[in-house]
Coordinates of C-alpha atoms and ligand atoms in Angstrom, one line a residue:
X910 CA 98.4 62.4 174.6
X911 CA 95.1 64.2 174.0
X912 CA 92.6 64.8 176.7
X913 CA 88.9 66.5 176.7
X914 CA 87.3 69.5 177.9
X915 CA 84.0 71.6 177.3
X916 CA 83.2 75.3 177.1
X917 CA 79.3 75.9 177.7
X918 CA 77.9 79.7 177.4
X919 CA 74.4 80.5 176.8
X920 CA 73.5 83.7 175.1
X921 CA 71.2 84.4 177.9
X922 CA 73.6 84.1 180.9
X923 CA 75.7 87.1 180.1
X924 CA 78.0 88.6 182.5
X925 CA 78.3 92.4 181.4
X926 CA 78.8 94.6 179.0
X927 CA 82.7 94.4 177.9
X928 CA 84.1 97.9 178.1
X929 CA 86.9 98.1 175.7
X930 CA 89.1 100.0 177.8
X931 CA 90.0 96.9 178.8
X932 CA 92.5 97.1 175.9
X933 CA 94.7 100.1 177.3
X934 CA 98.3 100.6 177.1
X935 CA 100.6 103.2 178.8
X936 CA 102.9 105.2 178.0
X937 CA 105.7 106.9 180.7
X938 CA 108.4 109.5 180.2
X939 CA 110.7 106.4 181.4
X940 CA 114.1 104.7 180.2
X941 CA 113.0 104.9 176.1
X942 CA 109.3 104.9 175.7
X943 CA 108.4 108.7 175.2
X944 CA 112.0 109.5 173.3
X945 CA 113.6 107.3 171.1
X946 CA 110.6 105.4 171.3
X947 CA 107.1 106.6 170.1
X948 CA 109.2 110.0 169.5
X949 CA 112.2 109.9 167.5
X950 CA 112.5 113.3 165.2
X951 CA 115.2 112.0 163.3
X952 CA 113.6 109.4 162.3
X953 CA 113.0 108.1 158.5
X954 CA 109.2 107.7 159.5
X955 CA 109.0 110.8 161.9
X956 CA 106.0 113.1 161.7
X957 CA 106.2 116.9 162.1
X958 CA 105.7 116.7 165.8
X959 CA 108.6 113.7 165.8
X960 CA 106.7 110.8 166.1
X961 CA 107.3 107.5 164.8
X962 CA 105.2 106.1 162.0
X963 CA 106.0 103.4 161.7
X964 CA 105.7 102.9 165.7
X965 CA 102.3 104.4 165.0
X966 CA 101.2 101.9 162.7
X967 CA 102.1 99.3 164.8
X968 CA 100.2 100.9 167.7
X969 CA 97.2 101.5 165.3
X970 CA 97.7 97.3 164.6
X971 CA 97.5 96.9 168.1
X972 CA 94.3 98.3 168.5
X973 CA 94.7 99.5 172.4
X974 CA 91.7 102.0 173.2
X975 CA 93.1 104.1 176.0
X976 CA 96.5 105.2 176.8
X977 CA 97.8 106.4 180.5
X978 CA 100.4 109.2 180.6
X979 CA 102.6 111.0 181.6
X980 CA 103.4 108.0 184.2
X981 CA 103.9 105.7 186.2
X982 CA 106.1 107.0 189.0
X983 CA 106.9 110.0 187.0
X984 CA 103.7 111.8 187.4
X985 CA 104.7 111.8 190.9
X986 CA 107.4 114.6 190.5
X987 CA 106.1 116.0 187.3
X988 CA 105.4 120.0 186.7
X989 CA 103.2 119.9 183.6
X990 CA 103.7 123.7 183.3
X991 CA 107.5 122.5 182.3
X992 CA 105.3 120.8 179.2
X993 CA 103.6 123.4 177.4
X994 CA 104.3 126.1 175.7
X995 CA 107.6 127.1 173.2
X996 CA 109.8 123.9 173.3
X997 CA 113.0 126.1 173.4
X998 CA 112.0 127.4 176.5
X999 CA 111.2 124.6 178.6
X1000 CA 113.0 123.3 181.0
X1001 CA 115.1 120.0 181.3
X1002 CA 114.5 118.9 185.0
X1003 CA 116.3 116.0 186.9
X1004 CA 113.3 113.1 186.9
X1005 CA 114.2 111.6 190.4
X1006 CA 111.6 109.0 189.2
X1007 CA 114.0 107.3 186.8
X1008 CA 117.3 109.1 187.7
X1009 CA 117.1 110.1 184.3
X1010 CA 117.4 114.1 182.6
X1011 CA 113.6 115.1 181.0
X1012 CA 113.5 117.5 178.3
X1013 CA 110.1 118.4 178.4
X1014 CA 110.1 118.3 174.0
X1015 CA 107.2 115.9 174.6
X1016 CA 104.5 117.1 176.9
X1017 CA 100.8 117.7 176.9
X1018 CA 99.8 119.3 173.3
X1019 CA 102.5 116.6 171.9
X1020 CA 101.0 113.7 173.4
X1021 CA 97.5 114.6 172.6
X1022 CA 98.2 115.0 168.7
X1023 CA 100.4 111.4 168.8
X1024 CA 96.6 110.5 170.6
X1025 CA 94.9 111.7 167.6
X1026 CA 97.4 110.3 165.2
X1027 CA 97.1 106.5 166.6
X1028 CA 93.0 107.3 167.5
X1029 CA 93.5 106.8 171.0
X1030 CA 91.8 108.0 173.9
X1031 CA 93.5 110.0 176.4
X1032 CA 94.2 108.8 180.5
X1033 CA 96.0 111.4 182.1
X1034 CA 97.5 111.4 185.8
X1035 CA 97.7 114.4 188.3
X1036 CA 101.4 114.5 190.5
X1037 CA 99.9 113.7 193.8
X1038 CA 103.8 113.3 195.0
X1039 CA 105.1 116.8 195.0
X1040 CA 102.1 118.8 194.4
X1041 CA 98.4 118.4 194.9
X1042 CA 95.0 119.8 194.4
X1043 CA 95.8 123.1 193.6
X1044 CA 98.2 122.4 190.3
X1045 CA 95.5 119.8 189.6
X1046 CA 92.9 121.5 189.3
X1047 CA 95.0 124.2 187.1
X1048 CA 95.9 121.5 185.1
X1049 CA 92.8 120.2 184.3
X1050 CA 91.5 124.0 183.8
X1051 CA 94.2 124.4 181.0
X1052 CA 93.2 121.1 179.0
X1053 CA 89.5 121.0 179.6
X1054 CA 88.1 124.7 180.2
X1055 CA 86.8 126.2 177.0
X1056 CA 88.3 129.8 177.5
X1057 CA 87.8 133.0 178.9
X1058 CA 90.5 132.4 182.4
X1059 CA 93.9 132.8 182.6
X1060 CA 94.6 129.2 182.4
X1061 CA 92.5 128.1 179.4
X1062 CA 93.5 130.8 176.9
X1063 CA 97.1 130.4 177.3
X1064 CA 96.0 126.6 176.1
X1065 CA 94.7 128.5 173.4
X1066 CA 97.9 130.8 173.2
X1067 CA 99.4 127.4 172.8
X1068 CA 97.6 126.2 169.5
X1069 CA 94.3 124.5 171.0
X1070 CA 91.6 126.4 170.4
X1071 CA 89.8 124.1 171.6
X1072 CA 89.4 122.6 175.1
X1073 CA 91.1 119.2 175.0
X1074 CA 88.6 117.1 176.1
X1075 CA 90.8 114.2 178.4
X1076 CA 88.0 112.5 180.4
X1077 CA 89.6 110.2 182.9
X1078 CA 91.7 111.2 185.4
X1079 CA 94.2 109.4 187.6
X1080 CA 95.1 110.7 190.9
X1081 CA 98.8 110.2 191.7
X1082 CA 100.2 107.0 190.9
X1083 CA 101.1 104.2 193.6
X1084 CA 101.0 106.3 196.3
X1085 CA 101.7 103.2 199.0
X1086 CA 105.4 102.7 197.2
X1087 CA 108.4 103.5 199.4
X1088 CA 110.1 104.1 195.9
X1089 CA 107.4 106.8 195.1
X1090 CA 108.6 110.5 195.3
X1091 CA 106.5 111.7 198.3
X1092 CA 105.1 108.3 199.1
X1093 CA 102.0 108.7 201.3
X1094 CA 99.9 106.9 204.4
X1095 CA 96.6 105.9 203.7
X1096 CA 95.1 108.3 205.7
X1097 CA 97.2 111.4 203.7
X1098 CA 96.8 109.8 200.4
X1099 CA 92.6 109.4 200.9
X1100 CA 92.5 113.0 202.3
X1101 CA 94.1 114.4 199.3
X1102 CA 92.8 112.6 196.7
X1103 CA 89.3 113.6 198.5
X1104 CA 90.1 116.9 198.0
X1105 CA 91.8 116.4 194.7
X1106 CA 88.8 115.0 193.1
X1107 CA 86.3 117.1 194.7
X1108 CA 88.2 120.6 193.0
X1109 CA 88.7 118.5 189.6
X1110 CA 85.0 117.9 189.4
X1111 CA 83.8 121.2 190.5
X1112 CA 86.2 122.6 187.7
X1113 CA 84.9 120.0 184.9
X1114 CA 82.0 117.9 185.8
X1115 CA 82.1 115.5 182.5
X1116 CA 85.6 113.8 184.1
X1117 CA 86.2 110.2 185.6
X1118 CA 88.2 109.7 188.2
X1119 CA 90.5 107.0 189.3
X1120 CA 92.2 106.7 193.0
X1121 CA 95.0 104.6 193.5
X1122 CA 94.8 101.2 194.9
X1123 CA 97.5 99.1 196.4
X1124 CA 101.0 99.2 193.9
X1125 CA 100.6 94.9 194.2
X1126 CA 98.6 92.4 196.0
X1127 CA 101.7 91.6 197.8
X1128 CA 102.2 94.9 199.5
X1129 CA 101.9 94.2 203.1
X1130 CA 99.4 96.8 203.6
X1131 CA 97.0 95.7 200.9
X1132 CA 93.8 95.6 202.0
X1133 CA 94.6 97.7 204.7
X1134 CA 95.2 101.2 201.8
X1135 CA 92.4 100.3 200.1
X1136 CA 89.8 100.3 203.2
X1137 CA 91.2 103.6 204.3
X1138 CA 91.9 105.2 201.4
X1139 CA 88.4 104.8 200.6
X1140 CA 87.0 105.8 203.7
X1141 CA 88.1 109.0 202.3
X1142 CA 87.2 109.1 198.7
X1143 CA 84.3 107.0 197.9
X1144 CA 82.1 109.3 197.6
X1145 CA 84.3 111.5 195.3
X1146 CA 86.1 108.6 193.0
X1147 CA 84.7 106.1 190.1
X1148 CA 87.0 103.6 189.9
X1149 CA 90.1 102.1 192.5
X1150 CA 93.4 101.5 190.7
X1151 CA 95.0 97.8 190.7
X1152 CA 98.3 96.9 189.1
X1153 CA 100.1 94.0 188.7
X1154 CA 103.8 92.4 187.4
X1155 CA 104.0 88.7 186.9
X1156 CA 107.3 87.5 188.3
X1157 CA 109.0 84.1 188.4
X1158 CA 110.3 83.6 191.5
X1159 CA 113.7 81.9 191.8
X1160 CA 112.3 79.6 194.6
X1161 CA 109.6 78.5 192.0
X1162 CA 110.2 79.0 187.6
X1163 CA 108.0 76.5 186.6
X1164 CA 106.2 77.3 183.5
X1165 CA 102.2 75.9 185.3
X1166 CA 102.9 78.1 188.6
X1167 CA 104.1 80.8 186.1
X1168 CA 100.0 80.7 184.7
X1169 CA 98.8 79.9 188.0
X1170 CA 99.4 84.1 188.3
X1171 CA 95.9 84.3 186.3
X1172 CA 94.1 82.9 189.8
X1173 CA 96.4 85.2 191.8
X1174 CA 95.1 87.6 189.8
X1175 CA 91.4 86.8 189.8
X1176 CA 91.7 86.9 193.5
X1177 CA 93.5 90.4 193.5
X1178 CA 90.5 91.5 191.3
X1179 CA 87.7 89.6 193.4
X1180 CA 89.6 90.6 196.9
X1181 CA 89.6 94.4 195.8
X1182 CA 86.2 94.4 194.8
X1183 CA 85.2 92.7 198.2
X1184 CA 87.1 95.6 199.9
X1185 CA 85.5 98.4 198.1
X1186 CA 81.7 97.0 198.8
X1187 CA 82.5 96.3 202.6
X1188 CA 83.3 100.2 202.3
X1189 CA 79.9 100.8 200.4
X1190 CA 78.2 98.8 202.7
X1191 CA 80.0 100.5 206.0
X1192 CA 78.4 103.7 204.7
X1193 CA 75.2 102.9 203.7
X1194 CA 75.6 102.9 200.1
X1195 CA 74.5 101.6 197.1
X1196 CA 77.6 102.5 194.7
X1197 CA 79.5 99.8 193.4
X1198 CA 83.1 101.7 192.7
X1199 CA 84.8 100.1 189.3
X1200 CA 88.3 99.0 188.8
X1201 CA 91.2 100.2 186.6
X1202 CA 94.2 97.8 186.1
X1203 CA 96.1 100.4 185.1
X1204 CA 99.2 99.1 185.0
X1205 CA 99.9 94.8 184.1
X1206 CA 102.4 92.7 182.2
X1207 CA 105.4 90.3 182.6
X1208 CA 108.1 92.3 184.3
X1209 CA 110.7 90.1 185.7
X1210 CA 113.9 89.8 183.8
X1211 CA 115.0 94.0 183.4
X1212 CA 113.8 94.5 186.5
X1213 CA 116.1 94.7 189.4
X1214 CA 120.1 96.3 189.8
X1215 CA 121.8 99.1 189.3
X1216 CA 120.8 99.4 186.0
X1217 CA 117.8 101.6 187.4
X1218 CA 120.1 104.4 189.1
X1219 CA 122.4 105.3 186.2
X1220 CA 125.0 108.0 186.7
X1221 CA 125.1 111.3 185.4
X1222 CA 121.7 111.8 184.4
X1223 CA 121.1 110.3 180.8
X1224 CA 118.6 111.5 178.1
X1225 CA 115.8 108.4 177.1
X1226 CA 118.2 105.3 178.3
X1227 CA 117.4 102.0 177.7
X1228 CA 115.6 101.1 180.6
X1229 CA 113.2 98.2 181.5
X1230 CA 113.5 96.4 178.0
X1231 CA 112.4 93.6 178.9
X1232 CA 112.3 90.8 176.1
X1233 CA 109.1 88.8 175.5
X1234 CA 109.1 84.7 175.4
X1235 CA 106.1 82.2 174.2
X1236 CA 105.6 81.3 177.5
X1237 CA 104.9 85.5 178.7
X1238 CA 102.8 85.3 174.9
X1239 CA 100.4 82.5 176.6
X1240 CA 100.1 84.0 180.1
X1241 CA 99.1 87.6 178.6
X1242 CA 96.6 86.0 176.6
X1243 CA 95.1 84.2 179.9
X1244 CA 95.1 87.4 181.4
X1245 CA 92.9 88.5 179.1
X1246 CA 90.6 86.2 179.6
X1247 CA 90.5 86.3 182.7
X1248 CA 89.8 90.4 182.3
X1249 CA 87.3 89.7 180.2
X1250 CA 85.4 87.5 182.9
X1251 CA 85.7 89.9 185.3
X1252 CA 84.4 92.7 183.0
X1253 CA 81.0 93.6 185.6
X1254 CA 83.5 95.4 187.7
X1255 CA 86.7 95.7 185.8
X1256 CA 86.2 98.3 183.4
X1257 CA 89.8 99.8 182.3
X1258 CA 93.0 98.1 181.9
X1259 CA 96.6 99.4 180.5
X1260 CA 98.8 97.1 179.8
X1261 CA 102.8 98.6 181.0
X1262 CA 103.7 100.0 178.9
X1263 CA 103.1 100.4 175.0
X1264 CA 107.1 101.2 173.7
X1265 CA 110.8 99.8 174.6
X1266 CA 110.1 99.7 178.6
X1267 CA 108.4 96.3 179.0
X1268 CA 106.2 96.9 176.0
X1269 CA 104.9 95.3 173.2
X1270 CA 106.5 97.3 170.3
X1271 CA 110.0 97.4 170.3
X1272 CA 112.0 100.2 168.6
X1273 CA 115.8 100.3 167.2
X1274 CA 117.0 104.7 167.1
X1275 CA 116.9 105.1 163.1
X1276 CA 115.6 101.8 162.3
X1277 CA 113.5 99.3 162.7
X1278 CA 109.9 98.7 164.6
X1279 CA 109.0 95.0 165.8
X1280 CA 106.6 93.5 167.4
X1281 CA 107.3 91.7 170.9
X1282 CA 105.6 88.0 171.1
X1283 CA 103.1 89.5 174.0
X1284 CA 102.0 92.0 170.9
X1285 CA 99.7 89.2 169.5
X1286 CA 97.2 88.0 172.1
X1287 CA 96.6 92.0 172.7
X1288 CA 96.0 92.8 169.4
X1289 CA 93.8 89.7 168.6
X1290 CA 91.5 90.2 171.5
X1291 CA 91.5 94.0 170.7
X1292 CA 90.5 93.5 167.3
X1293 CA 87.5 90.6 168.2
X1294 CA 86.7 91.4 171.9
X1295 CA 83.2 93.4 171.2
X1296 CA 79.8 93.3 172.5
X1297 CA 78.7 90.9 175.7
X1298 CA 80.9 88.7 177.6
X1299 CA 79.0 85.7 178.3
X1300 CA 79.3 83.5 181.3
X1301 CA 82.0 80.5 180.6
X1302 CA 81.3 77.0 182.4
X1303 CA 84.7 75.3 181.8
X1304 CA 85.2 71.1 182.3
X1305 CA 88.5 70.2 181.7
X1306 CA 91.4 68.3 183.7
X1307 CA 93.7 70.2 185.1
X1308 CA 97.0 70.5 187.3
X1309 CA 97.6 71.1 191.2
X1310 CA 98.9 74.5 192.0
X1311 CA 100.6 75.3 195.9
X1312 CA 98.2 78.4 196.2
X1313 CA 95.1 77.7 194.2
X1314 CA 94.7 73.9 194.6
X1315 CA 93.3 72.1 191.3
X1316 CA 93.5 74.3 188.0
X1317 CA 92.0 73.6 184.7
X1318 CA 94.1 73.3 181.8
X1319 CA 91.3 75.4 179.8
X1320 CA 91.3 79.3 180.2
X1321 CA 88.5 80.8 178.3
X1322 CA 86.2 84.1 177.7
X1323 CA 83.8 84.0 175.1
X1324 CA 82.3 87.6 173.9
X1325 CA 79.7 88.0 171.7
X1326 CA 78.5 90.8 169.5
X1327 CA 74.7 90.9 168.6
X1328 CA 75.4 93.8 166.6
X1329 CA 77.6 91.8 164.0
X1330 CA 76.2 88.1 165.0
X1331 CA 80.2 87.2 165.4
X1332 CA 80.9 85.5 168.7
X1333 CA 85.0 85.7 169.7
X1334 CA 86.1 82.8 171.7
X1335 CA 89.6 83.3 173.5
X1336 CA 91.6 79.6 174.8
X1337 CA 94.7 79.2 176.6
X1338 CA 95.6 75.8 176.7
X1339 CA 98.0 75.6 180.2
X1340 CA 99.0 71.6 179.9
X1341 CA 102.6 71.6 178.5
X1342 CA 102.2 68.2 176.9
X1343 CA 99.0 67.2 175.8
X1344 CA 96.2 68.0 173.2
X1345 CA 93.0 69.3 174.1
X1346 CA 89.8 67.7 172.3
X1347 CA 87.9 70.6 173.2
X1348 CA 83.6 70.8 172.6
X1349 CA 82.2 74.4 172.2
X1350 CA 78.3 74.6 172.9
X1351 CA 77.5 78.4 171.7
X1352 CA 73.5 78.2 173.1
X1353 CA 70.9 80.4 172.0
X1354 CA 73.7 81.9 169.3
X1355 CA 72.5 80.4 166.0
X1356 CA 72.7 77.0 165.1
X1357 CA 74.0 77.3 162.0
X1358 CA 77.9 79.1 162.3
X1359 CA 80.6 79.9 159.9
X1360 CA 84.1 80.6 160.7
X1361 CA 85.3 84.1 160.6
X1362 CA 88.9 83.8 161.7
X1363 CA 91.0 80.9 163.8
X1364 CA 93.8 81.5 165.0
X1365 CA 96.6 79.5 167.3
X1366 CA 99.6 81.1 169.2
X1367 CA 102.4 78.2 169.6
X1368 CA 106.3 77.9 169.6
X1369 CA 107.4 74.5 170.4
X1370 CA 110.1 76.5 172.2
X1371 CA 108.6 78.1 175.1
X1372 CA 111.4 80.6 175.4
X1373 CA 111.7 81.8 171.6
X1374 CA 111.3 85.5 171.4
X1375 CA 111.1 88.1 168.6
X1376 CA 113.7 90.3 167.6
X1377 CA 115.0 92.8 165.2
X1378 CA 116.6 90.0 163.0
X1379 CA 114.1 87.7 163.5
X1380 CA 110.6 89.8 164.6
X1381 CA 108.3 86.8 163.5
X1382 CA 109.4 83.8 165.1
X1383 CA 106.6 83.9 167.5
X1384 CA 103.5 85.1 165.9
X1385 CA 99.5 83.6 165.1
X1386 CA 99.0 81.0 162.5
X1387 CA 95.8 79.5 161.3
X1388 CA 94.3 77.0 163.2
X1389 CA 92.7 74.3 161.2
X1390 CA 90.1 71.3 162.0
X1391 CA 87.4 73.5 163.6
X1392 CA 84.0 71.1 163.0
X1393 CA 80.7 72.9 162.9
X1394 CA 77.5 71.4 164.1
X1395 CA 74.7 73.2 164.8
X1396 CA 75.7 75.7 167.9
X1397 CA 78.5 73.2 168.5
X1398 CA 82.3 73.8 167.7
X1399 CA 84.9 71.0 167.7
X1400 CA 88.8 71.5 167.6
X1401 CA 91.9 70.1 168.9
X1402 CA 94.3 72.3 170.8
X1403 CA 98.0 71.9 171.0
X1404 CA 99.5 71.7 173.7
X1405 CA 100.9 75.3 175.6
X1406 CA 99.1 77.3 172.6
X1407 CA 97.1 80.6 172.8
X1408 CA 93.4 80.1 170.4
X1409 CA 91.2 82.8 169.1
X1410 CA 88.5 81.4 167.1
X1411 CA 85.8 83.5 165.9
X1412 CA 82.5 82.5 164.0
X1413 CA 79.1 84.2 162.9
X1414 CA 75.6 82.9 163.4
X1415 CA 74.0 82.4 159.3
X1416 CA 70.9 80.9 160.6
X1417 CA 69.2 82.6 163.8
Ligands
LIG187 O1 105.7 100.6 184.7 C1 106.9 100.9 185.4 C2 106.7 101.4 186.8 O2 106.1 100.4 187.5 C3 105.7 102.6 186.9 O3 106.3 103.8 186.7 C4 105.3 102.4 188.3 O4 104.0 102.9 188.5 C5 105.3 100.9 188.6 O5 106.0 100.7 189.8

């Protein structure tokens, strides 16, 4: 069966700006990520500092912006003093994070050069858990301080002559958790990340700042963290942290309440921002704070059990691998268009995490790199997401959902780049059974368009996934039978497939 739907934008009814942080990954000292992950020195493909090429090139193919380190929970017990410095001197430290032995041959000088390597900005965390605003403040002296203290020439002791330069900050990391070493109240967590930010800034200026939001929506005191946490901080913080793991509940694996998460997820987005300008309004002001979804993916299947407390203390194990379906392939890509149309107040968001631990790339020890099916809606909307994202009006059937009532089939963001004349349209198609004749109207873009790149996303097996043997069973093909006429695009999509199509205006 085929059914119709529209997607009308209008080159004048733009929404904002899309930042492309947006397009952030993270990387945690964690189960296999940091070693035997992006840092194997044994490796064929290592680099003098260890790293990976080849998980490099990957990374590079990705195309993510921004990277978040040195966690996750993590940060939360982490002494980056342990980091720096000769690497036969440092320390190997029980992580009580991950139950897990670090050896500190990866820290902050490492990172930053794998940062360069892969042209990736920095986003670094301070350990709000066991420490506070006075190692923050020291840390941030040693990477950002040009010289002449204590802190910033042994930085250049260490081989950086020059400052480092990381620009956004995150304080602590889920600070609400039970499971987070030295989990906090609202009331503690606002005061010190007050106080946090306010030394951070005095001590670099240039910096962002990012306080930590709720760990889920589902957290009972949601709502609740945020309006008191803020209370504190507003004044002293840029953005509020948001992060999210889409789950299948056992009471409820259906494959349409599985994408009715993008709603639950507009509504975290829209309910946070709410919050945060009932806080601006409370005192009298005019900033609108930004969000950072620092942390989002699929995270349901290596999630739970024992496998989480290991005995004995092991170096890098495999932790958290989660393997990626279609069906996770088609929900990332509607969460990214969902980001995208929510990109006036969302301005930053990391995908968890970038290597082994629910990640896109996928990494055997001393052999191969592969790409994970939720690699390719990333690294298409990375590549073609630039410029404005323009307001989508979307008619198209659509299915009942318990929490969200009557959802469209069609999920779509449409961003368009004056500075090229290429305008990237992004389509989830949720029906599990039926084609979608879909009409385009691209108004005010140029009437006359040619096509640039099409692309569809579909495995006829929703659970197919990618592996060592067989890393390209789920991947992008070509998606024919686009019809041009004038600003108007026609195209058929199959059913439970992932689009990118992306043309360029010849004629203004
Ligand atoms: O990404 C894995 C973990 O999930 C992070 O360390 C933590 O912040 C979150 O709970």
């Amino acid at each position: 069966m085929t059914f119709e739907a529209s997607l009308i934008v209008d080159r004048d009814f733009d929404l904002a700006p899309l930042d492309r942080r947006l397009f952030g990954v993270f990387v945690e000292h964690l189960g296999s990520c940091v070693y035997n992950g992006i840092h194997e020195p044994g490796h064929p493909t290592a680099d003098e500092h260890g790293f990976r090429g080849d998980v490099a090139e990957l990374t590079k193919e990705l195309g993510a912006t921004i990277v978040r380190y040195p966690g996750g929970n993590f940060m939360s017990g982490y002494n980056w003093e342990d980091g720096v410095g000769p690497k036969d001197q440092r320390p190997r430290r029980l992580d009580l994070a991950w139950f897990s032995t670090e050896t500190n041959q990866v820290g902050t000088h490492e990172f930053m050069a794998w940062c360069r390597k892969v042209g990736i900005a920095p986003m670094f965390g301070v350990n709000l858990g066991t420490r506070g605003p006075d190692e923050a403040r020291h840390y941030l002296e040693y990477c950002n301080h040009p010289g002449g203290t204590a802190l910033s020439d042994l930085r250049r002791s260490h081989g950086a002559e020059e400052p480092l330069g990381i620009k956004f900050w995150c304080l602590g990391n889920e600070m609400d958790g039970p499971w987070q070493i030295c989990q906090k109240t609202p009331d503690e967590y606002g005061r010190i990340a007050k106080e946090t930010a306010k030394l951070m800034r005095w001590v670099d200026p240039t910096i962002e700042l990012a306080a930590c939001g709720s760990s889920a929506y589902d957290m009972p005191t949601y709502g609740v963290w945020e309006d008191r946490v803020l209370e504190h901080c507003f004044e002293f913080v840029d953005y509020l942290s948001l992060h999210s793991y889409f789950v299948k509940p056992a009471s409820d694996t259906s494959t349409e309440s599985f994408f009715a998460q993008i709603e639950t997820n507009a509504r975290y987005i829209e309910d946070t921002v709410a919050i945060a300008d009932s806080v601006a309004t409370r005192k009298r002001s005019t900033k609108r704070l930004k969000l950072s979804f620092d942390e989002w993916n699929v995270w349901y299947r290596a999630r739970h059990g024992e496998h989480l407390k290991q005995a004995g203390w092991p170096e890098a194990p495999r932790l958290l691998e989660e393997v990626y379906t279609a069906e996770d392939a088609l929900l990332i890509g509607g969460m990214l268009t969902m980001f995208m149309n929510h990109a006036d107040r969302l301005k930053v968001a990391c995908m968890a995490q970038l290597c082994n631990v629910i990640a896109p790339i996928m990494t055997e020890p001393g052999g191969t790199a592969w790409r994970q099916t939720i690699f390719h809606p990333f690294a298409q909307a990375a590549r073609w997401a630039h410029g404005d994202v323009l307001r989508s009006v979307v008619k198209a059937p659509g299915y009942a959902n318990a929490r969200h009532g009557e959802l469209p089939y069609l999920c779509a963001s449409v961003v368009d780049d004056a500075a090229t004349g290429q305008t990237a349209v992004f389509l989830l198609n949720r029906s599990l059974t039926d084609e979608m004749d879909l009409s385009i109207s691209l108004r005010g873009l140029g009437s006359g368009r040619e096509i640039v790149l099409a692309e569809q996303l579909h495995s006829a097996d929703l659970h197919a996934t990618n592996t060592a043997d067989a890393p390209n069973r789920v991947a992008p093909e070509p998606l024919a039978g686009i019809a041009i006429d004038g600003e108007q695009l026609r195209v058929t999509l199959k059913p439970a497939s992932w689009n990118v199509i992306v043309t360029k205006a010849v004629r203004a």
